[in-house]
Amino acid sequence: MKDAESTQRTQTNVAAITTKEEFQIEGILEPIILSYFETLNAGEFPATATLFADDGVMYPPFESGIVGREAIALYLQQEAENIKACPRQGIVETLENDQIQFQVTGKAQTSWCGVNVTWFFILNRQRQIITAKIKLLASPQELLTLRRED
């Protein structure tokens, strides 16, 4: 019964998310993945966090795992303001236990730099994000040149 309630809550959260920007990612049709990028770019971080399972984990670049919806929303509010994710294409793979993995490549743009990124998502049976890993695709030297002067 808990799985059905959780699925219903996720579907309701996705239905409640309305943004002006429609995302299309070559190779990806999954509404949860599209909603992730839509809400992230709209700065609707609590909505982004609702796409995660209760114990979902986000692995941002250079950080340890951020666990749970509240912690993910707080992290995004602190760290993702003014970041634009520009996903281009993706691939889908079915894993064990009816989990689905999505690998999306694109670019992340801030006011001071842009960098190529790969996002890895794993969804559970209820179509909730259980893991999101964000990997920057740059050499250590390139990353050092991207550091802001504080």
Tab-separated table of C-alpha atoms in Angstrom:
chain	number	residue	atom	x	y	z
A	1	MET	CA	0.000	0.000	0.000
A	2	LYS	CA	2.857	2.358	0.766
A	3	ASP	CA	4.180	1.966	-2.806
A	4	ALA	CA	0.783	2.938	-4.250
A	5	GLU	CA	0.583	6.004	-2.005
A	6	SER	CA	4.120	6.998	-2.909
A	7	THR	CA	3.415	6.579	-6.640
A	8	GLN	CA	0.233	8.648	-6.348
A	9	ARG	CA	2.108	11.406	-4.480
A	10	THR	CA	4.822	11.511	-7.160
A	11	GLN	CA	2.257	11.623	-9.975
A	12	THR	CA	0.415	14.421	-8.199
A	13	ASN	CA	3.654	16.362	-7.701
A	14	VAL	CA	4.591	15.990	-11.366
A	15	ALA	CA	1.104	17.048	-12.469
A	16	ALA	CA	1.311	20.113	-10.217
A	17	ILE	CA	4.573	21.248	-11.774
A	18	THR	CA	3.884	23.792	-14.459
A	19	THR	CA	6.634	25.684	-16.180
A	20	LYS	CA	6.722	27.849	-19.252
A	21	GLU	CA	9.688	26.049	-20.750
A	22	GLU	CA	9.029	22.719	-22.456
A	23	PHE	CA	12.043	20.447	-22.432
A	24	GLN	CA	12.934	18.001	-25.110
A	25	ILE	CA	15.938	15.763	-24.699
A	26	GLU	CA	16.893	13.548	-27.606
A	27	GLY	CA	16.380	9.934	-26.517
A	28	ILE	CA	14.518	10.765	-23.261
A	29	LEU	CA	10.730	10.784	-22.936
A	30	GLU	CA	10.454	10.108	-19.180
A	31	PRO	CA	8.340	12.907	-17.596
A	32	ILE	CA	10.253	12.772	-14.290
A	33	ILE	CA	13.573	13.467	-16.006
A	34	LEU	CA	12.077	16.280	-18.087
A	35	SER	CA	10.442	17.754	-14.958
A	36	TYR	CA	13.779	17.623	-13.122
A	37	PHE	CA	15.373	19.950	-15.675
A	38	GLU	CA	12.276	22.159	-16.048
A	39	THR	CA	11.937	22.780	-12.313
A	40	LEU	CA	15.679	23.141	-11.791
A	41	ASN	CA	15.969	25.815	-14.468
A	42	ALA	CA	12.868	27.592	-13.171
A	43	GLY	CA	14.427	27.779	-9.700
A	44	GLU	CA	11.550	25.708	-8.294
A	45	PHE	CA	13.834	23.694	-6.036
A	46	PRO	CA	11.164	22.316	-3.670
A	47	ALA	CA	9.370	20.969	-6.768
A	48	THR	CA	12.619	19.459	-8.022
A	49	ALA	CA	13.100	17.748	-4.653
A	50	THR	CA	9.608	16.206	-4.766
A	51	LEU	CA	10.712	14.175	-7.783
A	52	PHE	CA	13.031	12.212	-5.481
A	53	ALA	CA	12.043	9.234	-3.353
A	54	ASP	CA	11.829	9.999	0.378
A	55	ASP	CA	15.349	8.606	0.785
A	56	GLY	CA	16.593	9.683	-2.647
A	57	VAL	CA	20.197	10.848	-2.954
A	58	MET	CA	21.721	13.613	-5.041
A	59	TYR	CA	25.466	13.520	-5.692
A	60	PRO	CA	26.514	17.014	-6.835
A	61	PRO	CA	30.008	17.572	-8.198
A	62	PHE	CA	32.657	17.644	-5.453
A	63	GLU	CA	30.112	16.872	-2.711
A	64	SER	CA	29.076	13.817	-0.733
A	65	GLY	CA	25.531	12.517	-1.149
A	66	ILE	CA	22.647	14.799	-0.177
A	67	VAL	CA	19.922	12.517	1.234
A	68	GLY	CA	16.191	13.217	1.361
A	69	ARG	CA	13.852	15.736	-0.217
A	70	GLU	CA	14.289	18.484	2.381
A	71	ALA	CA	18.082	18.319	2.239
A	72	ILE	CA	18.058	18.272	-1.573
A	73	ALA	CA	15.754	21.303	-1.754
A	74	LEU	CA	17.925	23.202	0.734
A	75	TYR	CA	21.113	22.307	-1.135
A	76	LEU	CA	19.649	23.433	-4.459
A	77	GLN	CA	18.436	26.718	-2.954
A	78	GLN	CA	21.936	27.399	-1.648
A	79	GLU	CA	23.993	26.151	-4.586
A	80	ALA	CA	21.945	26.061	-7.793
A	81	GLU	CA	20.589	29.590	-7.977
A	82	ASN	CA	21.107	31.005	-11.499
A	83	ILE	CA	22.358	27.721	-12.939
A	84	LYS	CA	20.865	26.718	-16.264
A	85	ALA	CA	20.981	23.066	-17.208
A	86	CYS	CA	20.991	22.497	-20.954
A	87	PRO	CA	20.474	18.763	-21.490
A	88	ARG	CA	20.951	17.642	-25.088
A	89	GLN	CA	20.620	13.898	-25.359
A	90	GLY	CA	20.287	10.806	-23.289
A	91	ILE	CA	20.125	7.058	-23.175
A	92	VAL	CA	17.952	4.732	-21.119
A	93	GLU	CA	18.870	1.371	-19.622
A	94	THR	CA	16.746	-1.051	-17.586
A	95	LEU	CA	18.484	-2.291	-14.453
A	96	GLU	CA	17.704	-5.057	-11.984
A	97	ASN	CA	14.677	-4.700	-9.676
A	98	ASP	CA	12.731	-2.829	-12.382
A	99	GLN	CA	14.896	0.249	-11.914
A	100	ILE	CA	15.651	2.468	-14.889
A	101	GLN	CA	18.888	4.377	-15.430
A	102	PHE	CA	19.051	7.520	-17.530
A	103	GLN	CA	22.282	9.086	-18.698
A	104	VAL	CA	21.853	12.634	-19.976
A	105	THR	CA	24.609	14.756	-21.486
A	106	GLY	CA	24.579	18.492	-21.944
A	107	LYS	CA	25.932	21.662	-20.475
A	108	ALA	CA	25.481	23.618	-17.252
A	109	GLN	CA	25.717	27.379	-17.535
A	110	THR	CA	26.281	29.863	-14.734
A	111	SER	CA	26.716	33.609	-14.921
A	112	TRP	CA	30.478	33.108	-14.980
A	113	CYS	CA	31.118	29.858	-16.885
A	114	GLY	CA	29.745	26.930	-18.817
A	115	VAL	CA	30.842	23.314	-18.506
A	116	ASN	CA	29.876	20.024	-20.115
A	117	VAL	CA	27.971	17.730	-17.775
A	118	THR	CA	26.631	14.204	-17.586
A	119	TRP	CA	23.676	13.539	-15.301
A	120	PHE	CA	23.000	9.974	-14.155
A	121	PHE	CA	19.537	9.210	-12.781
A	122	ILE	CA	18.121	5.972	-11.397
A	123	LEU	CA	14.349	5.718	-10.987
A	124	ASN	CA	12.528	3.176	-8.865
A	125	ARG	CA	9.335	1.307	-9.827
A	126	GLN	CA	7.264	4.248	-8.613
A	127	ARG	CA	9.064	6.534	-11.049
A	128	GLN	CA	10.841	8.467	-8.307
A	129	ILE	CA	14.493	9.478	-8.493
A	130	ILE	CA	16.464	7.333	-6.076
A	131	THR	CA	19.867	8.521	-7.272
A	132	ALA	CA	21.011	11.570	-9.241
A	133	LYS	CA	24.723	11.991	-9.922
A	134	ILE	CA	26.068	15.095	-11.612
A	135	LYS	CA	29.475	14.721	-13.226
A	136	LEU	CA	31.384	17.646	-14.720
A	137	LEU	CA	33.217	16.728	-17.909
A	138	ALA	CA	36.336	18.842	-17.659
A	139	SER	CA	39.960	18.237	-16.875
A	140	PRO	CA	41.306	19.283	-13.457
A	141	GLN	CA	43.141	22.154	-15.156
A	142	GLU	CA	39.931	23.353	-16.808
A	143	LEU	CA	38.064	23.135	-13.515
A	144	LEU	CA	40.715	25.243	-11.780
A	145	THR	CA	40.291	27.995	-14.365
A	146	LEU	CA	36.552	27.974	-13.662
A	147	ARG	CA	36.932	28.819	-9.977
A	148	ARG	CA	35.436	32.153	-9.021
A	149	GLU	CA	37.550	34.731	-7.295
A	150	ASP	CA	35.848	35.495	-3.971
